[in-house]
Every structure is written in structure tokens, then in C-alpha cells.
Amino acid sequence: MEGTRTRDDGLPDRLTLHVGDEERLFERARTRSHPNELVVSPVELHQRNVQRRLREARLPADAFRFADPVEICLRVLEAAGRPTAAVDRVDRLALIRSMLGDEPADSPDDPPAGLSLPTGPSSRDPQRVEQIRTEAEAITNFHPERIAAWRKTAGEVDDPIDDEARELLDAALAVERELRDRTAKAVSETALLRRATRSIAATDGAAWAEAHPNAERLTLLGLSSLSAPHTDLVNALLTATPVEVHVHFRAGTGEYLRRRVPDLLAVDDPGTVALSEAEALSGTEASE
């Protein structure tokens, strides 16, 4: 089933949402004279499946340019003259492990005094700490409006869920701040997405046009969720460039996500970062 934009659904004019409906993509391949569409999938397997289906249908293999979100953003950052080095997950876990061992804890189950982390045995597990940071990043992209919304929502639910929600957010922000203090590189590849998002907005789309001069359409495929970092990138493209964006959700969660997209897009200055409650309330942007 296709999910398309209507005039009054609150979506930008150049954004079209689909639930499945990837046959539309293959139809465009039949009439393509040159590759002016970027086909982007966060999951490499889904991208390979599309390429396989193109071969099986004997459609032009070069009808589209295939990439992942980080790849397209690296080209934007290079065009904008911005740094592109990022810490990979293995090194990030090593930094977190070092961070957890830096300060003495009151007991083996407590996190170091300098960090706001959940208590209990998992607070000493680098992989659990990184999971908390990553999940908060996917939900908020460390944007001040989303951080403030998290805190507001946490205050409206019953004990002990309210305290746990605030605790997890504080932990994620504390770890992100500490990681930034320990490396000159971007903390994660997702941080590169934020950096590219801001570069697109700050240059009024010039960095995007230089990086992808022939891209008239960007298609996001195979999404079972729409993370805040990807939402902010789409938001910047729709605001600062003439690019047309198509988003294909997977069937299981597609209808729900399609209804949520207007709210997901409704933040100012996509890519802005705030890493403390004070920053979230004031809208201050942390350097990245």
C-alpha cells in the first residue's frame, strides 16, 4: 500500500511517504537516462536486495546512486571543509571503559562520582553505558527541543518511571559530554550526520549542491523506524535545497511512523546540539 502526501497532512511539499511501495523505485529505473537519484538505506542488506532486484528485472544497474547516510554526509562535510574523522564503536567503548575507571566509586556497583549514570551492576558495563548513549541519541539527536520534551514527559508519568527516564537521559548526556572531552574526533558517525545537517543549513544548501550536484531526489529505503538524526537530515534538505525526498517505511511500523512524521520534523534548527538541562532550556548549541 502506498502512503502519499496530501495537501493538509502537515508535510513539506517535496516530501512523499510510502509504506512499502518500492515498485515505484523500479518504475523510475526503467525511464532513467542518468543517475539523478540517491538511494539511501541505513541497512546495507536492504540496499543489496534492491540492487539484486534491479539485476533480476534487467533494469539498468546504474539507474541510481546507492549510498548510506554516513557516506552522503561525508561528502557534504568535505565540500564544506569540515572535519570527517569519527571514533568507531570499538574505540568509543575503550574510552568509556577508561572513563568508568577514572574515579573511585563508593561501592563496586556505583558509577564514578563525576558521571551521572544509573546505579547497579550495569552502570559499570561499557556496552550498557554505550547503549544508553546511543538510544538517547537516536531519540533526541541531542537537540534541545527533544531533550526538553523528554524531561517534560518524564515529569508527567508515575513513579518510578519518571525518575528512571530522567536518569537515563542524564546518563546519556553525561557520557556524551565526557567523550567529547576525551577526543578531538567526532564521537560517533551519527555526530557526522549532525555536522553535515548543520552545514547544509548554514550554507543554504551550497555544501549539498557541491557534494551531490546531480541529485534531484533522495530516497530512504527499508525503514522500520525514523531516527532523530535521519529526520533532522531530511528536514535540512527540505528546508535548504530543492531536493525531493521519498521515504519508504517497512510494512510493520509504516502506518504509525507516517502519522508521526509531522511531529518528528517539527523542530527548529535541525542538527543543533544541547548537552545539559541548562543548554536544553536556553537553546545553546554545544560545539561538535
mmCIF file with all atom_site columns, N, CA and C in Angstrom, residues 27-93:
data_model
loop_
_atom_site.group_PDB
_atom_site.id
_atom_site.type_symbol
_atom_site.label_atom_id
_atom_site.label_alt_id
_atom_site.label_comp_id
_atom_site.label_asym_id
_atom_site.label_entity_id
_atom_site.label_seq_id
_atom_site.pdbx_PDB_ins_code
_atom_site.Cartn_x
_atom_site.Cartn_y
_atom_site.Cartn_z
_atom_site.occupancy
_atom_site.B_iso_or_equiv
_atom_site.pdbx_formal_charge
_atom_site.auth_seq_id
_atom_site.auth_comp_id
_atom_site.auth_asym_id
_atom_site.auth_atom_id
_atom_site.pdbx_PDB_model_num
ATOM 1   N N  . GLU A 1 27 ? 10.072 1.415  -11.234 1.00 0.00 ? 27 GLU A N  1
ATOM 2   C CA . GLU A 1 27 ? 9.475  2.080  -12.398 1.00 0.00 ? 27 GLU A CA 1
ATOM 3   C C  . GLU A 1 27 ? 10.330 3.248  -12.858 1.00 0.00 ? 27 GLU A C  1
ATOM 4   N N  . ARG A 1 28 ? 10.896 3.991  -11.916 1.00 0.00 ? 28 ARG A N  1
ATOM 5   C CA . ARG A 1 28 ? 11.753 5.115  -12.289 1.00 0.00 ? 28 ARG A CA 1
ATOM 6   C C  . ARG A 1 28 ? 13.036 4.638  -12.946 1.00 0.00 ? 28 ARG A C  1
ATOM 7   N N  . ALA A 1 29 ? 13.505 3.450  -12.582 1.00 0.00 ? 29 ALA A N  1
ATOM 8   C CA . ALA A 1 29 ? 14.735 2.919  -13.180 1.00 0.00 ? 29 ALA A CA 1
ATOM 9   C C  . ALA A 1 29 ? 14.549 2.644  -14.664 1.00 0.00 ? 29 ALA A C  1
ATOM 10  N N  . ARG A 1 30 ? 13.323 2.312  -15.073 1.00 0.00 ? 30 ARG A N  1
ATOM 11  C CA . ARG A 1 30 ? 13.076 1.976  -16.479 1.00 0.00 ? 30 ARG A CA 1
ATOM 12  C C  . ARG A 1 30 ? 13.200 3.198  -17.392 1.00 0.00 ? 30 ARG A C  1
ATOM 13  N N  . THR A 1 31 ? 12.975 4.369  -16.838 1.00 0.00 ? 31 THR A N  1
ATOM 14  C CA . THR A 1 31 ? 12.973 5.574  -17.670 1.00 0.00 ? 31 THR A CA 1
ATOM 15  C C  . THR A 1 31 ? 14.158 6.484  -17.371 1.00 0.00 ? 31 THR A C  1
ATOM 16  N N  . ARG A 1 32 ? 15.116 6.028  -16.599 1.00 0.00 ? 32 ARG A N  1
ATOM 17  C CA . ARG A 1 32 ? 16.214 6.870  -16.168 1.00 0.00 ? 32 ARG A CA 1
ATOM 18  C C  . ARG A 1 32 ? 17.283 6.970  -17.239 1.00 0.00 ? 32 ARG A C  1
ATOM 19  N N  . SER A 1 33 ? 17.600 8.183  -17.677 1.00 0.00 ? 33 SER A N  1
ATOM 20  C CA . SER A 1 33 ? 18.664 8.389  -18.671 1.00 0.00 ? 33 SER A CA 1
ATOM 21  C C  . SER A 1 33 ? 20.002 8.676  -18.003 1.00 0.00 ? 33 SER A C  1
ATOM 22  N N  . HIS A 1 34 ? 19.970 9.199  -16.766 1.00 0.00 ? 34 HIS A N  1
ATOM 23  C CA . HIS A 1 34 ? 21.200 9.409  -16.000 1.00 0.00 ? 34 HIS A CA 1
ATOM 24  C C  . HIS A 1 34 ? 20.843 9.347  -14.525 1.00 0.00 ? 34 HIS A C  1
ATOM 25  N N  . PRO A 1 35 ? 21.810 8.928  -13.682 1.00 0.00 ? 35 PRO A N  1
ATOM 26  C CA . PRO A 1 35 ? 21.504 8.729  -12.260 1.00 0.00 ? 35 PRO A CA 1
ATOM 27  C C  . PRO A 1 35 ? 21.387 10.051 -11.505 1.00 0.00 ? 35 PRO A C  1
ATOM 28  N N  . ASN A 1 36 ? 20.140 10.509 -11.319 1.00 0.00 ? 36 ASN A N  1
ATOM 29  C CA . ASN A 1 36 ? 19.918 11.759 -10.570 1.00 0.00 ? 36 ASN A CA 1
ATOM 30  C C  . ASN A 1 36 ? 19.193 11.503 -9.251  1.00 0.00 ? 36 ASN A C  1
ATOM 31  N N  . GLU A 1 37 ? 19.184 10.229 -8.822  1.00 0.00 ? 37 GLU A N  1
ATOM 32  C CA . GLU A 1 37 ? 18.506 9.868  -7.578  1.00 0.00 ? 37 GLU A CA 1
ATOM 33  C C  . GLU A 1 37 ? 19.467 9.121  -6.668  1.00 0.00 ? 37 GLU A C  1
ATOM 34  N N  . LEU A 1 38 ? 19.599 9.611  -5.447  1.00 0.00 ? 38 LEU A N  1
ATOM 35  C CA . LEU A 1 38 ? 20.379 8.931  -4.418  1.00 0.00 ? 38 LEU A CA 1
ATOM 36  C C  . LEU A 1 38 ? 19.461 7.967  -3.673  1.00 0.00 ? 38 LEU A C  1
ATOM 37  N N  . VAL A 1 39 ? 19.808 6.705  -3.661  1.00 0.00 ? 39 VAL A N  1
ATOM 38  C CA . VAL A 1 39 ? 19.042 5.697  -2.935  1.00 0.00 ? 39 VAL A CA 1
ATOM 39  C C  . VAL A 1 39 ? 19.843 5.339  -1.680  1.00 0.00 ? 39 VAL A C  1
ATOM 40  N N  . VAL A 1 40 ? 19.268 5.644  -0.531  1.00 0.00 ? 40 VAL A N  1
ATOM 41  C CA . VAL A 1 40 ? 19.999 5.557  0.733   1.00 0.00 ? 40 VAL A CA 1
ATOM 42  C C  . VAL A 1 40 ? 19.268 4.606  1.668   1.00 0.00 ? 40 VAL A C  1
ATOM 43  N N  . SER A 1 41 ? 20.034 3.684  2.247   1.00 0.00 ? 41 SER A N  1
ATOM 44  C CA . SER A 1 41 ? 19.461 2.776  3.236   1.00 0.00 ? 41 SER A CA 1
ATOM 45  C C  . SER A 1 41 ? 20.432 2.641  4.392   1.00 0.00 ? 41 SER A C  1
ATOM 46  N N  . PRO A 1 42 ? 19.961 2.833  5.631   1.00 0.00 ? 42 PRO A N  1
ATOM 47  C CA . PRO A 1 42 ? 20.848 2.651  6.779   1.00 0.00 ? 42 PRO A CA 1
ATOM 48  C C  . PRO A 1 42 ? 21.343 1.221  6.924   1.00 0.00 ? 42 PRO A C  1
ATOM 49  N N  . VAL A 1 43 ? 20.614 0.258  6.341   1.00 0.00 ? 43 VAL A N  1
ATOM 50  C CA . VAL A 1 43 ? 20.989 -1.152 6.439   1.00 0.00 ? 43 VAL A CA 1
ATOM 51  C C  . VAL A 1 43 ? 21.500 -1.614 5.080   1.00 0.00 ? 43 VAL A C  1
ATOM 52  N N  . GLU A 1 44 ? 22.744 -2.046 5.037   1.00 0.00 ? 44 GLU A N  1
ATOM 53  C CA . GLU A 1 44 ? 23.374 -2.417 3.768   1.00 0.00 ? 44 GLU A CA 1
ATOM 54  C C  . GLU A 1 44 ? 22.657 -3.580 3.093   1.00 0.00 ? 44 GLU A C  1
ATOM 55  N N  . LEU A 1 45 ? 22.126 -4.517 3.867   1.00 0.00 ? 45 LEU A N  1
ATOM 56  C CA . LEU A 1 45 ? 21.442 -5.671 3.289   1.00 0.00 ? 45 LEU A CA 1
ATOM 57  C C  . LEU A 1 45 ? 20.264 -5.228 2.438   1.00 0.00 ? 45 LEU A C  1
ATOM 58  N N  . HIS A 1 46 ? 19.505 -4.240 2.904   1.00 0.00 ? 46 HIS A N  1
ATOM 59  C CA . HIS A 1 46 ? 18.350 -3.777 2.140   1.00 0.00 ? 46 HIS A CA 1
ATOM 60  C C  . HIS A 1 46 ? 18.792 -3.166 0.819   1.00 0.00 ? 46 HIS A C  1
ATOM 61  N N  . GLN A 1 47 ? 19.885 -2.441 0.853   1.00 0.00 ? 47 GLN A N  1
ATOM 62  C CA . GLN A 1 47 ? 20.414 -1.853 -0.373  1.00 0.00 ? 47 GLN A CA 1
ATOM 63  C C  . GLN A 1 47 ? 20.822 -2.937 -1.362  1.00 0.00 ? 47 GLN A C  1
ATOM 64  N N  . ARG A 1 48 ? 21.470 -3.983 -0.870  1.00 0.00 ? 48 ARG A N  1
ATOM 65  C CA . ARG A 1 48 ? 21.879 -5.082 -1.761  1.00 0.00 ? 48 ARG A CA 1
ATOM 66  C C  . ARG A 1 48 ? 20.662 -5.783 -2.352  1.00 0.00 ? 48 ARG A C  1
ATOM 67  N N  . ASN A 1 49 ? 19.588 -5.899 -1.562  1.00 0.00 ? 49 ASN A N  1
ATOM 68  C CA . ASN A 1 49 ? 18.377 -6.530 -2.074  1.00 0.00 ? 49 ASN A CA 1
ATOM 69  C C  . ASN A 1 49 ? 17.782 -5.732 -3.235  1.00 0.00 ? 49 ASN A C  1
ATOM 70  N N  . VAL A 1 50 ? 17.784 -4.413 -3.121  1.00 0.00 ? 50 VAL A N  1
ATOM 71  C CA . VAL A 1 50 ? 17.283 -3.578 -4.211  1.00 0.00 ? 50 VAL A CA 1
ATOM 72  C C  . VAL A 1 50 ? 18.154 -3.736 -5.446  1.00 0.00 ? 50 VAL A C  1
ATOM 73  N N  . GLN A 1 51 ? 19.458 -3.751 -5.267  1.00 0.00 ? 51 GLN A N  1
ATOM 74  C CA . GLN A 1 51 ? 20.363 -3.928 -6.406  1.00 0.00 ? 51 GLN A CA 1
ATOM 75  C C  . GLN A 1 51 ? 20.154 -5.288 -7.066  1.00 0.00 ? 51 GLN A C  1
ATOM 76  N N  . ARG A 1 52 ? 19.913 -6.313 -6.247  1.00 0.00 ? 52 ARG A N  1
ATOM 77  C CA . ARG A 1 52 ? 19.647 -7.642 -6.801  1.00 0.00 ? 52 ARG A CA 1
ATOM 78  C C  . ARG A 1 52 ? 18.364 -7.646 -7.615  1.00 0.00 ? 52 ARG A C  1
ATOM 79  N N  . ARG A 1 53 ? 17.321 -6.996 -7.111  1.00 0.00 ? 53 ARG A N  1
ATOM 80  C CA . ARG A 1 53 ? 16.047 -6.961 -7.828  1.00 0.00 ? 53 ARG A CA 1
ATOM 81  C C  . ARG A 1 53 ? 16.165 -6.187 -9.138  1.00 0.00 ? 53 ARG A C  1
ATOM 82  N N  . LEU A 1 54 ? 17.000 -5.174 -9.147  1.00 0.00 ? 54 LEU A N  1
ATOM 83  C CA . LEU A 1 54 ? 17.252 -4.455 -10.407 1.00 0.00 ? 54 LEU A CA 1
ATOM 84  C C  . LEU A 1 54 ? 17.891 -5.391 -11.432 1.00 0.00 ? 54 LEU A C  1
ATOM 85  N N  . ARG A 1 55 ? 18.863 -6.185 -10.997 1.00 0.00 ? 55 ARG A N  1
ATOM 86  C CA . ARG A 1 55 ? 19.522 -7.124 -11.917 1.00 0.00 ? 55 ARG A CA 1
ATOM 87  C C  . ARG A 1 55 ? 18.531 -8.172 -12.418 1.00 0.00 ? 55 ARG A C  1
ATOM 88  N N  . GLU A 1 56 ? 17.717 -8.709 -11.504 1.00 0.00 ? 56 GLU A N  1
ATOM 89  C CA . GLU A 1 56 ? 16.769 -9.751 -11.890 1.00 0.00 ? 56 GLU A CA 1
ATOM 90  C C  . GLU A 1 56 ? 15.735 -9.229 -12.877 1.00 0.00 ? 56 GLU A C  1
ATOM 91  N N  . ALA A 1 57 ? 15.377 -7.960 -12.756 1.00 0.00 ? 57 ALA A N  1
ATOM 92  C CA . ALA A 1 57 ? 14.415 -7.347 -13.679 1.00 0.00 ? 57 ALA A CA 1
ATOM 93  C C  . ALA A 1 57 ? 15.079 -6.797 -14.932 1.00 0.00 ? 57 ALA A C  1
ATOM 94  N N  . ARG A 1 58 ? 16.403 -6.984 -15.023 1.00 0.00 ? 58 ARG A N  1
ATOM 95  C CA . ARG A 1 58 ? 17.188 -6.498 -16.163 1.00 0.00 ? 58 ARG A CA 1
ATOM 96  C C  . ARG A 1 58 ? 17.008 -4.995 -16.370 1.00 0.00 ? 58 ARG A C  1
ATOM 97  N N  . LEU A 1 59 ? 16.993 -4.301 -15.237 1.00 0.00 ? 59 LEU A N  1
ATOM 98  C CA . LEU A 1 59 ? 16.931 -2.844 -15.258 1.00 0.00 ? 59 LEU A CA 1
ATOM 99  C C  . LEU A 1 59 ? 18.344 -2.283 -15.132 1.00 0.00 ? 59 LEU A C  1
ATOM 100 N N  . PRO A 1 60 ? 18.581 -1.058 -15.570 1.00 0.00 ? 60 PRO A N  1
ATOM 101 C CA . PRO A 1 60 ? 19.937 -0.501 -15.558 1.00 0.00 ? 60 PRO A CA 1
ATOM 102 C C  . PRO A 1 60 ? 20.548 -0.511 -14.158 1.00 0.00 ? 60 PRO A C  1
ATOM 103 N N  . ALA A 1 61 ? 21.727 -1.086 -14.041 1.00 0.00 ? 61 ALA A N  1
ATOM 104 C CA . ALA A 1 61 ? 22.395 -1.154 -12.751 1.00 0.00 ? 61 ALA A CA 1
ATOM 105 C C  . ALA A 1 61 ? 22.842 0.218  -12.269 1.00 0.00 ? 61 ALA A C  1
ATOM 106 N N  . ASP A 1 62 ? 23.031 1.130  -13.228 1.00 0.00 ? 62 ASP A N  1
ATOM 107 C CA . ASP A 1 62 ? 23.491 2.474  -12.864 1.00 0.00 ? 62 ASP A CA 1
ATOM 108 C C  . ASP A 1 62 ? 22.350 3.487  -12.875 1.00 0.00 ? 62 ASP A C  1
ATOM 109 N N  . ALA A 1 63 ? 21.114 3.017  -12.721 1.00 0.00 ? 63 ALA A N  1
ATOM 110 C CA . ALA A 1 63 ? 19.967 3.932  -12.725 1.00 0.00 ? 63 ALA A CA 1
ATOM 111 C C  . ALA A 1 63 ? 19.985 4.853  -11.511 1.00 0.00 ? 63 ALA A C  1
ATOM 112 N N  . PHE A 1 64 ? 20.570 4.362  -10.424 1.00 0.00 ? 64 PHE A N  1
ATOM 113 C CA . PHE A 1 64 ? 20.610 5.138  -9.189  1.00 0.00 ? 64 PHE A CA 1
ATOM 114 C C  . PHE A 1 64 ? 22.034 5.167  -8.647  1.00 0.00 ? 64 PHE A C  1
ATOM 115 N N  . ARG A 1 65 ? 22.263 6.112  -7.764  1.00 0.00 ? 65 ARG A N  1
ATOM 116 C CA . ARG A 1 65 ? 23.488 6.108  -6.972  1.00 0.00 ? 65 ARG A CA 1
ATOM 117 C C  . ARG A 1 65 ? 23.126 5.612  -5.587  1.00 0.00 ? 65 ARG A C  1
ATOM 118 N N  . PHE A 1 66 ? 23.771 4.530  -5.160  1.00 0.00 ? 66 PHE A N  1
ATOM 119 C CA . PHE A 1 66 ? 23.479 3.930  -3.858  1.00 0.00 ? 66 PHE A CA 1
ATOM 120 C C  . PHE A 1 66 ? 24.509 4.392  -2.828  1.00 0.00 ? 66 PHE A C  1
ATOM 121 N N  . ALA A 1 67 ? 24.035 4.654  -1.625  1.00 0.00 ? 67 ALA A N  1
ATOM 122 C CA . ALA A 1 67 ? 24.925 5.102  -0.553  1.00 0.00 ? 67 ALA A CA 1
ATOM 123 C C  . ALA A 1 67 ? 24.247 4.850  0.782   1.00 0.00 ? 67 ALA A C  1
ATOM 124 N N  . ASP A 1 68 ? 25.017 5.009  1.864   1.00 0.00 ? 68 ASP A N  1
ATOM 125 C CA . ASP A 1 68 ? 24.412 5.001  3.199   1.00 0.00 ? 68 ASP A CA 1
ATOM 126 C C  . ASP A 1 68 ? 24.437 6.425  3.734   1.00 0.00 ? 68 ASP A C  1
ATOM 127 N N  . PRO A 1 69 ? 23.690 6.707  4.801   1.00 0.00 ? 69 PRO A N  1
ATOM 128 C CA . PRO A 1 69 ? 23.599 8.091  5.282   1.00 0.00 ? 69 PRO A CA 1
ATOM 129 C C  . PRO A 1 69 ? 24.943 8.716  5.625   1.00 0.00 ? 69 PRO A C  1
ATOM 130 N N  . VAL A 1 70 ? 25.836 7.927  6.216   1.00 0.00 ? 70 VAL A N  1
ATOM 131 C CA . VAL A 1 70 ? 27.142 8.480  6.589   1.00 0.00 ? 70 VAL A CA 1
ATOM 132 C C  . VAL A 1 70 ? 27.938 8.843  5.339   1.00 0.00 ? 70 VAL A C  1
ATOM 133 N N  . GLU A 1 71 ? 27.878 8.002  4.335   1.00 0.00 ? 71 GLU A N  1
ATOM 134 C CA . GLU A 1 71 ? 28.619 8.263  3.092   1.00 0.00 ? 71 GLU A CA 1
ATOM 135 C C  . GLU A 1 71 ? 28.187 9.570  2.444   1.00 0.00 ? 71 GLU A C  1
ATOM 136 N N  . ILE A 1 72 ? 26.894 9.820  2.351   1.00 0.00 ? 72 ILE A N  1
ATOM 137 C CA . ILE A 1 72 ? 26.456 11.061 1.699   1.00 0.00 ? 72 ILE A CA 1
ATOM 138 C C  . ILE A 1 72 ? 26.829 12.275 2.549   1.00 0.00 ? 72 ILE A C  1
ATOM 139 N N  . CYS A 1 73 ? 26.854 12.086 3.870   1.00 0.00 ? 73 CYS A N  1
ATOM 140 C CA . CYS A 1 73 ? 27.207 13.208 4.748   1.00 0.00 ? 73 CYS A CA 1
ATOM 141 C C  . CYS A 1 73 ? 28.696 13.495 4.732   1.00 0.00 ? 73 CYS A C  1
ATOM 142 N N  . LEU A 1 74 ? 29.528 12.475 4.582   1.00 0.00 ? 74 LEU A N  1
ATOM 143 C CA . LEU A 1 74 ? 30.965 12.697 4.478   1.00 0.00 ? 74 LEU A CA 1
ATOM 144 C C  . LEU A 1 74 ? 31.283 13.590 3.283   1.00 0.00 ? 74 LEU A C  1
ATOM 145 N N  . ARG A 1 75 ? 30.597 13.372 2.186   1.00 0.00 ? 75 ARG A N  1
ATOM 146 C CA . ARG A 1 75 ? 30.843 14.197 1.004   1.00 0.00 ? 75 ARG A CA 1
ATOM 147 C C  . ARG A 1 75 ? 30.405 15.643 1.243   1.00 0.00 ? 75 ARG A C  1
ATOM 148 N N  . VAL A 1 76 ? 29.324 15.820 1.984   1.00 0.00 ? 76 VAL A N  1
ATOM 149 C CA . VAL A 1 76 ? 28.884 17.182 2.326   1.00 0.00 ? 76 VAL A CA 1
ATOM 150 C C  . VAL A 1 76 ? 29.929 17.871 3.193   1.00 0.00 ? 76 VAL A C  1
ATOM 151 N N  . LEU A 1 77 ? 30.455 17.157 4.182   1.00 0.00 ? 77 LEU A N  1
ATOM 152 C CA . LEU A 1 77 ? 31.445 17.747 5.082   1.00 0.00 ? 77 LEU A CA 1
ATOM 153 C C  . LEU A 1 77 ? 32.729 18.091 4.338   1.00 0.00 ? 77 LEU A C  1
ATOM 154 N N  . GLU A 1 78 ? 33.138 17.232 3.423   1.00 0.00 ? 78 GLU A N  1
ATOM 155 C CA . GLU A 1 78 ? 34.327 17.531 2.623   1.00 0.00 ? 78 GLU A CA 1
ATOM 156 C C  . GLU A 1 78 ? 34.105 18.778 1.783   1.00 0.00 ? 78 GLU A C  1
ATOM 157 N N  . ALA A 1 79 ? 32.913 18.906 1.204   1.00 0.00 ? 79 ALA A N  1
ATOM 158 C CA . ALA A 1 79 ? 32.605 20.090 0.393   1.00 0.00 ? 79 ALA A CA 1
ATOM 159 C C  . ALA A 1 79 ? 32.591 21.350 1.245   1.00 0.00 ? 79 ALA A C  1
ATOM 160 N N  . ALA A 1 80 ? 32.158 21.212 2.501   1.00 0.00 ? 80 ALA A N  1
ATOM 161 C CA . ALA A 1 80 ? 32.084 22.363 3.404   1.00 0.00 ? 80 ALA A CA 1
ATOM 162 C C  . ALA A 1 80 ? 33.392 22.632 4.127   1.00 0.00 ? 80 ALA A C  1
ATOM 163 N N  . GLY A 1 81 ? 34.415 21.792 3.904   1.00 0.00 ? 81 GLY A N  1
ATOM 164 C CA . GLY A 1 81 ? 35.684 21.962 4.579   1.00 0.00 ? 81 GLY A CA 1
ATOM 165 C C  . GLY A 1 81 ? 35.642 21.630 6.053   1.00 0.00 ? 81 GLY A C  1
ATOM 166 N N  . ARG A 1 82 ? 34.719 20.719 6.440   1.00 0.00 ? 82 ARG A N  1
ATOM 167 C CA . ARG A 1 82 ? 34.573 20.342 7.853   1.00 0.00 ? 82 ARG A CA 1
ATOM 168 C C  . ARG A 1 82 ? 35.296 19.020 8.118   1.00 0.00 ? 82 ARG A C  1
ATOM 169 N N  . PRO A 1 83 ? 35.739 18.785 9.355   1.00 0.00 ? 83 PRO A N  1
ATOM 170 C CA . PRO A 1 83 ? 36.411 17.529 9.704   1.00 0.00 ? 83 PRO A CA 1
ATOM 171 C C  . PRO A 1 83 ? 35.486 16.330 9.505   1.00 0.00 ? 83 PRO A C  1
ATOM 172 N N  . THR A 1 84 ? 36.071 15.200 9.142   1.00 0.00 ? 84 THR A N  1
ATOM 173 C CA . THR A 1 84 ? 35.280 13.998 8.868   1.00 0.00 ? 84 THR A CA 1
ATOM 174 C C  . THR A 1 84 ? 35.690 12.797 9.715   1.00 0.00 ? 84 THR A C  1
ATOM 175 N N  . ALA A 1 85 ? 36.689 12.949 10.576  1.00 0.00 ? 85 ALA A N  1
ATOM 176 C CA . ALA A 1 85 ? 37.155 11.818 11.384  1.00 0.00 ? 85 ALA A CA 1
ATOM 177 C C  . ALA A 1 85 ? 36.186 11.561 12.524  1.00 0.00 ? 85 ALA A C  1
ATOM 178 N N  . ALA A 1 86 ? 35.893 10.278 12.760  1.00 0.00 ? 86 ALA A N  1
ATOM 179 C CA . ALA A 1 86 ? 34.975 9.899  13.844  1.00 0.00 ? 86 ALA A CA 1
ATOM 180 C C  . ALA A 1 86 ? 35.529 8.699  14.589  1.00 0.00 ? 86 ALA A C  1
ATOM 181 N N  . VAL A 1 87 ? 35.197 8.602  15.862  1.00 0.00 ? 87 VAL A N  1
ATOM 182 C CA . VAL A 1 87 ? 35.585 7.466  16.691  1.00 0.00 ? 87 VAL A CA 1
ATOM 183 C C  . VAL A 1 87 ? 34.682 6.285  16.351  1.00 0.00 ? 87 VAL A C  1
ATOM 184 N N  . ASP A 1 88 ? 35.264 5.103  16.118  1.00 0.00 ? 88 ASP A N  1
ATOM 185 C CA . ASP A 1 88 ? 34.425 3.936  15.853  1.00 0.00 ? 88 ASP A CA 1
ATOM 186 C C  . ASP A 1 88 ? 33.978 3.319  17.175  1.00 0.00 ? 88 ASP A C  1
ATOM 187 N N  . ARG A 1 89 ? 33.110 2.332  17.081  1.00 0.00 ? 89 ARG A N  1
ATOM 188 C CA . ARG A 1 89 ? 32.484 1.787  18.297  1.00 0.00 ? 89 ARG A CA 1
ATOM 189 C C  . ARG A 1 89 ? 33.512 1.144  19.221  1.00 0.00 ? 89 ARG A C  1
ATOM 190 N N  . VAL A 1 90 ? 34.489 0.442  18.653  1.00 0.00 ? 90 VAL A N  1
ATOM 191 C CA . VAL A 1 90 ? 35.497 -0.218 19.484  1.00 0.00 ? 90 VAL A CA 1
ATOM 192 C C  . VAL A 1 90 ? 36.271 0.803  20.305  1.00 0.00 ? 90 VAL A C  1
ATOM 193 N N  . ASP A 1 91 ? 36.717 1.875  19.658  1.00 0.00 ? 91 ASP A N  1
ATOM 194 C CA . ASP A 1 91 ? 37.456 2.914  20.376  1.00 0.00 ? 91 ASP A CA 1
ATOM 195 C C  . ASP A 1 91 ? 36.556 3.670  21.356  1.00 0.00 ? 91 ASP A C  1
ATOM 196 N N  . ARG A 1 92 ? 35.279 3.826  20.983  1.00 0.00 ? 92 ARG A N  1
ATOM 197 C CA . ARG A 1 92 ? 34.353 4.512  21.888  1.00 0.00 ? 92 ARG A CA 1
ATOM 198 C C  . ARG A 1 92 ? 34.157 3.693  23.169  1.00 0.00 ? 92 ARG A C  1
ATOM 199 N N  . LEU A 1 93 ? 34.034 2.384  23.034  1.00 0.00 ? 93 LEU A N  1
ATOM 200 C CA . LEU A 1 93 ? 33.904 1.532  24.218  1.00 0.00 ? 93 LEU A CA 1
ATOM 201 C C  . LEU A 1 93 ? 35.167 1.591  25.071  1.00 0.00 ? 93 LEU A C  1
#
